[in-house]
Tab-separated table of C-alpha atoms in Angstrom:
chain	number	residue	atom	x	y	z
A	4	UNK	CA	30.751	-121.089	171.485
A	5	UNK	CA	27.475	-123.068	170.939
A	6	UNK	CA	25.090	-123.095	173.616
A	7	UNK	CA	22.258	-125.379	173.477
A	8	UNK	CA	18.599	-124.978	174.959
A	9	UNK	CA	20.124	-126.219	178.794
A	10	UNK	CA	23.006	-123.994	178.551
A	11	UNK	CA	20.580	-120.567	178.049
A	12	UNK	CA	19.791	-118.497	180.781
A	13	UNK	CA	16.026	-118.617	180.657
A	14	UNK	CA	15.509	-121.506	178.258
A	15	UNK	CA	14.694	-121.533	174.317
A	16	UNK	CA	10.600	-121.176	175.224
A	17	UNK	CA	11.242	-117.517	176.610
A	18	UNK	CA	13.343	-116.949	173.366
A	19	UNK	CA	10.034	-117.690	171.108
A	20	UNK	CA	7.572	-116.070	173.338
A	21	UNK	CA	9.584	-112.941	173.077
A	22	UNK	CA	10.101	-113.542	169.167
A	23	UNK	CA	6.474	-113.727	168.701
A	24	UNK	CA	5.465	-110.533	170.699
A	25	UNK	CA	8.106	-108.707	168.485
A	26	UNK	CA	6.884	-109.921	164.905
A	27	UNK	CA	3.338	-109.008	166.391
A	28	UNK	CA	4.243	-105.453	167.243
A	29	UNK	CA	6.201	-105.014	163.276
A	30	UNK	CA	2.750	-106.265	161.885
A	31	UNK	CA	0.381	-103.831	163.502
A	32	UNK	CA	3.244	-100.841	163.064
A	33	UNK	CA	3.590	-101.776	158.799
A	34	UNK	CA	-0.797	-102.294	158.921
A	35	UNK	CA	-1.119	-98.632	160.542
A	36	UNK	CA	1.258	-97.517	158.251
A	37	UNK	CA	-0.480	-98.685	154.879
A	38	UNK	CA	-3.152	-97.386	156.384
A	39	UNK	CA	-2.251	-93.976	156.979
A	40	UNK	CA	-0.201	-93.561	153.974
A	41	UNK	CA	-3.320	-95.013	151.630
A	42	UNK	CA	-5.844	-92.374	153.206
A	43	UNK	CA	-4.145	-89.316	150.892
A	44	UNK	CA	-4.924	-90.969	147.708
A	45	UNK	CA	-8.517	-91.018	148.242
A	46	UNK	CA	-9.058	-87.517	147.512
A	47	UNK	CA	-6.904	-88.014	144.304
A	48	UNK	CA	-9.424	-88.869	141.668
A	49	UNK	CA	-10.097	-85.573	140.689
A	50	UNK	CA	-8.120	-85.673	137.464
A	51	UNK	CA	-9.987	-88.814	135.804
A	52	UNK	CA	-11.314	-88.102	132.531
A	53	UNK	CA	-15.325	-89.472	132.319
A	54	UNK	CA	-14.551	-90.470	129.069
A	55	UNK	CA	-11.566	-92.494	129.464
A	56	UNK	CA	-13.350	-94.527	131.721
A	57	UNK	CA	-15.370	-96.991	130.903
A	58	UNK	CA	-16.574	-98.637	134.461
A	59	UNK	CA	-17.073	-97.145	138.151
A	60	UNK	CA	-17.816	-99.117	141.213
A	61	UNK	CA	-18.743	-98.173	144.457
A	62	UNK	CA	-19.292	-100.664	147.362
A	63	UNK	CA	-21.379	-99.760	150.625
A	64	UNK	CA	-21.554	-102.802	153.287
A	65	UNK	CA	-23.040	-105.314	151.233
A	66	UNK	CA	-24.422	-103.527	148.431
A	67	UNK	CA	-22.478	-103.342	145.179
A	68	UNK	CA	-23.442	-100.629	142.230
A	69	UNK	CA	-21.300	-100.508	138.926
A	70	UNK	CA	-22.071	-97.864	136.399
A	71	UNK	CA	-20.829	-98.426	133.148
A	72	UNK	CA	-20.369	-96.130	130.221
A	73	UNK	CA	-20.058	-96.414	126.661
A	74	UNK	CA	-19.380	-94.057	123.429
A	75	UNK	CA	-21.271	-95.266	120.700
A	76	UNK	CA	-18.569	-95.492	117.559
A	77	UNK	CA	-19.118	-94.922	113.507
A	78	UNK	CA	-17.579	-93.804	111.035
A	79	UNK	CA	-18.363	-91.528	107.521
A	80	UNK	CA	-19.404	-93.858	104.746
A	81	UNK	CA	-17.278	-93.571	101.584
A	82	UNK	CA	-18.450	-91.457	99.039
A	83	UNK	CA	-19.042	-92.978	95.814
A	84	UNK	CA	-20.063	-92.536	92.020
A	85	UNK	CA	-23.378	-92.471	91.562
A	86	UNK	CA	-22.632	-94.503	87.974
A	87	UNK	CA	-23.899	-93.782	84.510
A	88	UNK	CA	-27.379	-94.803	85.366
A	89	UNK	CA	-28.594	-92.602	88.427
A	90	UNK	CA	-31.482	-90.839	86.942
A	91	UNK	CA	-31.058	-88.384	89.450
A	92	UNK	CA	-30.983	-84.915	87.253
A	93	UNK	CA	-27.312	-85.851	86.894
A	94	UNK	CA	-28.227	-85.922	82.721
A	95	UNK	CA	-31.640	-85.366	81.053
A	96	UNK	CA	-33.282	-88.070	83.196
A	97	UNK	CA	-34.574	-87.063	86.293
A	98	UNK	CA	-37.144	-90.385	88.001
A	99	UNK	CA	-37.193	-88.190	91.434
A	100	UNK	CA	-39.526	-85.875	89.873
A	101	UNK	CA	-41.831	-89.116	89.147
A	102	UNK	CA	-45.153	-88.847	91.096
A	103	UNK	CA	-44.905	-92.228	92.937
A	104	UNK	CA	-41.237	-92.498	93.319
A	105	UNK	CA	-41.853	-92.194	97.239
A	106	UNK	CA	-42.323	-95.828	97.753
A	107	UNK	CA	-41.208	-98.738	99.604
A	108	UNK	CA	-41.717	-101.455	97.339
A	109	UNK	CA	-39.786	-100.848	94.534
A	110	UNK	CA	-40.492	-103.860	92.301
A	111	UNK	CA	-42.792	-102.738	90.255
A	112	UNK	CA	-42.903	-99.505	87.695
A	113	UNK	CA	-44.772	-96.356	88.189
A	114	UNK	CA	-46.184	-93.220	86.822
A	115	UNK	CA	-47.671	-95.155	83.827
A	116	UNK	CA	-45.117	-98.010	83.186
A	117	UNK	CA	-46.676	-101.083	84.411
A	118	UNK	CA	-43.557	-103.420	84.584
A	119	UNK	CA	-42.520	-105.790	87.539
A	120	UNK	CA	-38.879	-106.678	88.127
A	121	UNK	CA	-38.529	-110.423	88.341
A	122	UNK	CA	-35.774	-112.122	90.828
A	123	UNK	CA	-35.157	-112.914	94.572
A	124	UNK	CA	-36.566	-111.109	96.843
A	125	UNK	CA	-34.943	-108.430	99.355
A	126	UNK	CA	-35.783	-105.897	102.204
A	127	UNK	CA	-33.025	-103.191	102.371
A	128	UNK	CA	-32.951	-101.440	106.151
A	129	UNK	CA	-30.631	-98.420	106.128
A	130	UNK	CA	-29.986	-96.583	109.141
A	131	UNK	CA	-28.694	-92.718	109.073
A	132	UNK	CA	-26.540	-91.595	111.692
A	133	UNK	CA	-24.666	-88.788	112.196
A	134	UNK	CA	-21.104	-89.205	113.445
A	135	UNK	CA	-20.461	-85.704	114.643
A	136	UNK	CA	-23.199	-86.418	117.270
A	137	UNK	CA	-22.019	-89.516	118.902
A	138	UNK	CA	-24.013	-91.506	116.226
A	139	UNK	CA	-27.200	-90.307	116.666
A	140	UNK	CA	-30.432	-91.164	114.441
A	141	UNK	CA	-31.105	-88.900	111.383
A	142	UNK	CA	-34.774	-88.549	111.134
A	143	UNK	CA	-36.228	-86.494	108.328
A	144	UNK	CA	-33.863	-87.240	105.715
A	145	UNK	CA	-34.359	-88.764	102.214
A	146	UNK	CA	-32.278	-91.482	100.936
A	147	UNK	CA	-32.895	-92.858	97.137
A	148	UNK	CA	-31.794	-96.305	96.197
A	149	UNK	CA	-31.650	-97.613	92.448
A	150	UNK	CA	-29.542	-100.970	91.376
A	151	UNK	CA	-30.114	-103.374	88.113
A	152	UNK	CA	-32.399	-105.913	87.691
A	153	UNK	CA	-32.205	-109.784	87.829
A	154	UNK	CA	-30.250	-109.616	84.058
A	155	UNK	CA	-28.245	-106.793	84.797
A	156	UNK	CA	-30.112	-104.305	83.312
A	157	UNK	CA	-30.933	-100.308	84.263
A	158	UNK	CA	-34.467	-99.035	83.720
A	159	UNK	CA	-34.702	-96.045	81.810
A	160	UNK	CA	-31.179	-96.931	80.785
A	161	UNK	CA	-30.601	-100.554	79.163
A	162	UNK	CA	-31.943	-101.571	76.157
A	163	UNK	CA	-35.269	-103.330	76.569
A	164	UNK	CA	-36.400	-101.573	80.108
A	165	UNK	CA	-36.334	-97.921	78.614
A	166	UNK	CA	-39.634	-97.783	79.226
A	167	UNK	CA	-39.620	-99.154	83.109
A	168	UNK	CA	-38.506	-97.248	85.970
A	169	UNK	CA	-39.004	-100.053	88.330
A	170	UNK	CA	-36.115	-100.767	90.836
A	171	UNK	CA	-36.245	-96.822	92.253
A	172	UNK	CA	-37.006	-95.476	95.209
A	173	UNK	CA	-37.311	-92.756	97.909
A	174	UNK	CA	-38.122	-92.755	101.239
A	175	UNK	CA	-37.655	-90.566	104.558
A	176	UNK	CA	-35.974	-91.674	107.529
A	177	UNK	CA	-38.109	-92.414	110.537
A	178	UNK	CA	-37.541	-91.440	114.229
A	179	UNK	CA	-34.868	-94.615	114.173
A	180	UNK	CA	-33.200	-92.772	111.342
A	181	UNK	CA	-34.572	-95.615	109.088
A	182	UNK	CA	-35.925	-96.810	105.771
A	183	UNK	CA	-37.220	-99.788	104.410
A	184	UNK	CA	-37.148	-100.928	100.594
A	185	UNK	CA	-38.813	-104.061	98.925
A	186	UNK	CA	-37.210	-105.056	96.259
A	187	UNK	CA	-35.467	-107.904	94.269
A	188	UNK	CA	-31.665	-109.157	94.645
A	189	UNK	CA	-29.059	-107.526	92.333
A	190	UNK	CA	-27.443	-109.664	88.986
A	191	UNK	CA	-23.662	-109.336	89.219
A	192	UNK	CA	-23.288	-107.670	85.674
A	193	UNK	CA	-19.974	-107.881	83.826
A	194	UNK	CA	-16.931	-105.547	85.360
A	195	UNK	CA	-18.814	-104.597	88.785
A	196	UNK	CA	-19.086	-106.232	92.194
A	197	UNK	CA	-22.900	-106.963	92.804
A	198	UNK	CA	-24.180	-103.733	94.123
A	199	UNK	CA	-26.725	-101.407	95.235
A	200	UNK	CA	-26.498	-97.464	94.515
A	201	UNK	CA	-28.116	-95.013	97.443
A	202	UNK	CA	-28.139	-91.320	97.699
A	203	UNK	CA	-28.995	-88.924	100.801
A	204	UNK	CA	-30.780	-85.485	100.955
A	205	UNK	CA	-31.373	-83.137	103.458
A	206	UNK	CA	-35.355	-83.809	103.219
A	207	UNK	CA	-37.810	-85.138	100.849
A	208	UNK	CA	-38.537	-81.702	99.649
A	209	UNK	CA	-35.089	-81.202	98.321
A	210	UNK	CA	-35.009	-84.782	97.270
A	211	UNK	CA	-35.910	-83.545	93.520
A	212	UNK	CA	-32.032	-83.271	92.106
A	213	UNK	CA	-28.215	-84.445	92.730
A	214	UNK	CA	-27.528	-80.865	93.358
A	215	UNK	CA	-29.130	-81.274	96.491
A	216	UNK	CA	-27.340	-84.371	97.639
A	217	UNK	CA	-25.119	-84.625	100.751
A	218	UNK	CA	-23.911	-88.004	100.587
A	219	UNK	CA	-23.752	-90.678	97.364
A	220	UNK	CA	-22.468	-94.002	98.037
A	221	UNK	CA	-22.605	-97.953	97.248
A	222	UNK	CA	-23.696	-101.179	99.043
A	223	UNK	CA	-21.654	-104.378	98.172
A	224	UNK	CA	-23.427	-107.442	97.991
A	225	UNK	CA	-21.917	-110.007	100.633
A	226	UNK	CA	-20.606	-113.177	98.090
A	227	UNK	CA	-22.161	-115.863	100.745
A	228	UNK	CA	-25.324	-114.265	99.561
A	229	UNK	CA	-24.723	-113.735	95.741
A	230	UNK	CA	-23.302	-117.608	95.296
A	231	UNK	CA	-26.850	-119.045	96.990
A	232	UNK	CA	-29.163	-116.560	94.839
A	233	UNK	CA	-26.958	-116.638	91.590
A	234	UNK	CA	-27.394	-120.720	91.907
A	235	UNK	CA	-31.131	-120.056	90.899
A	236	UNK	CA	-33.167	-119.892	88.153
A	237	UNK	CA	-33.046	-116.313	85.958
A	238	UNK	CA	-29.465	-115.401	87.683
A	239	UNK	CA	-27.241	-117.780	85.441
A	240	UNK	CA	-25.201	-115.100	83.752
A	241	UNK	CA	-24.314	-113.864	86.522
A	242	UNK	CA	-22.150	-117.072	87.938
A	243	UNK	CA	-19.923	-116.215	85.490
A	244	UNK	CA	-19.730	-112.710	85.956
A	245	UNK	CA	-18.946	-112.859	89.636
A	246	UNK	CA	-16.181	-115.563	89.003
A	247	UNK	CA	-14.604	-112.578	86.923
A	248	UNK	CA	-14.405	-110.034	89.150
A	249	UNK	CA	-13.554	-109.661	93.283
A	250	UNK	CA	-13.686	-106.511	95.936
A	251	UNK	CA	-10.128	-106.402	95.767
A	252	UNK	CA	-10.207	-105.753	91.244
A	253	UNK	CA	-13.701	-103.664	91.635
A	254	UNK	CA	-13.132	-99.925	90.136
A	255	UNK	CA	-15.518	-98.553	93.316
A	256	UNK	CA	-14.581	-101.164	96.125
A	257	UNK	CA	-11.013	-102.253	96.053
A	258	UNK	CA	-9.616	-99.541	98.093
A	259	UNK	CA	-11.791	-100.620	101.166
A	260	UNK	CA	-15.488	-101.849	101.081
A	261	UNK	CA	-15.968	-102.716	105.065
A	262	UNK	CA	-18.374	-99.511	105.851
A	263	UNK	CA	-20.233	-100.228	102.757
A	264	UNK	CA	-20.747	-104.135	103.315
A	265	UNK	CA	-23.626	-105.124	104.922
A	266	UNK	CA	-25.217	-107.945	106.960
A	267	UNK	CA	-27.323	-110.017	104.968
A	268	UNK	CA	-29.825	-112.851	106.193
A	269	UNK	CA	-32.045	-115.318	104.808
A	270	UNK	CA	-32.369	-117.905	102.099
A	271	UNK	CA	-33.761	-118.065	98.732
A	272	UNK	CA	-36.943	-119.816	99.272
A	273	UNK	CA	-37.834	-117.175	102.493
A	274	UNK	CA	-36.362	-114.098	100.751
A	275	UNK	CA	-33.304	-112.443	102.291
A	276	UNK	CA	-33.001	-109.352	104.378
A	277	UNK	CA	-29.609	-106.515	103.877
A	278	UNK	CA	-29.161	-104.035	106.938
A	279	UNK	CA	-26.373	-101.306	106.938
A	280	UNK	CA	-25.989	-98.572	109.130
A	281	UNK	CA	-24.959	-95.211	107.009
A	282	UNK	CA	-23.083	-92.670	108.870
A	283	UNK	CA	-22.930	-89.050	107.666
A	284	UNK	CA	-21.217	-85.624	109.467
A	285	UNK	CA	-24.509	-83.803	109.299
């Protein structure tokens, strides 16, 4: 049977009081019960791995401190041909026993030859780091770089520059694990991707033969870059050398050229700057 608020013994206003005090009571039972069953897990942490974490924050009152923490991340650069052209002892021609071939403007020939490569110009930053030691700098080492000139050609190589040995380079790695070449831009010659050759040693000292070499690779010219210099004057040949070849059909870069790619900034009436970070297991 029904019974309305008049039929009730004490009336449908005792009913809610009494409801209310009860749902009160159930909410501070289930809050002491969080409570006591969160107070465990605070001594669980013990099995976090620092390096799988990547933030930690810890609040006092007001104050707020978060630590963060961050693995630095490179990887081995590709090893490489050093080409037919090197002149690195590989054959009878040897320019790292040049005096003068410690330089940072490469441009112009040395040790006698009095030749000056013509073309765009370019500053080439390369950074060593070792990737067995969380990338850390390389200072101390000796990296040579070598590339054609503004036709294509190879001094000490190509016919007409036999006599020039401009274009080549050595220079040790500072505290930053850096060096810095001047040079000119690269022609895209017929069957390569425009490029730039480098090779690594150990020191300067030992920076006197291939045998001595821990690391050869290649740079590849970004094509943003080689389509605004190649437009100029004294590059023509090679717009239609680069419209015959890609990454993707180049014999030293089409099975992956991302770690040897650089950034490259600029224009051609300011010059342009390349930067690459090289990493090594040294």
């Amino acid at each position: 049977m029904h019974l309305d608020d008049h039929d009730h013994p004490h009336g449908l206003g005792h009913d809610l009081t009494a409801l209310n005090a009860t749902i009160l009571k159930r909410r501070r039972a289930l809050a002491w019960l969080a409570g006591a069953t969160a107070l465990p897990l605070i001594g669980c942490g013990g099995s976090d791995d620092a390096s799988s974490s990547t933030s930690t924050t810890t609040t006092t009152g007001t104050t707020t401190t978060t630590t963060t923490t961050t693995t630095a991340s490179c990887s081995v650069i590709p090893t490489e041909t050093n080409g037919p052209y090197p002149a690195d002892g590989t054959t009878s021609l040897n320019a790292l026993l040049l005096s003068g071939i410690v330089r940072s403007d490469i441009r112009s020939s040395f040790a006698g030859a009095t030749g000056v490569a013509a073309g765009i110009p370019l500053t080439v930053t390369l950074t060593l780091v070792n990737t067995a030691a969380s990338c850390a700098s390389l200072a101390g080492y000796a990296i040579y770089i070598w590339h054609c000139n503004q036709a294509g050609l190879y001094s000490l190589y190509s016919t007409g520059v036999t006599g020039e040995n401009y274009l080549r380079g050595v220079q040790e790695t500072d505290s930053n694990g850096q060096v810095t070449f001047t040079t000119i831009f690269p022609a895209c010659y017929s069957g390569r991707w425009p490029h730039i050759h480098f090779e690594v040693y150990p020191s300067l000292a030992t920076a006197t033969s291939v045998s001595h070499v821990v690391k050869t690779s290649q740079i590849a010219m970004t094509k943003t870059a080689c389509d605004e210099v190649y437009a100029t004057s004294g590059y023509s040949a090679s717009v239609t050398n680069l419209s015959q070849i890609s990454l993707a059909t180049d014999n030293v870069f089409s099975d992956g050229a991302t770690l040897e790619t650089p950034t490259i900034t600029g224009s051609v009436s300011a010059g342009y700057a390349l930067a690459l970070t090289v990493g090594i297991s040294a």
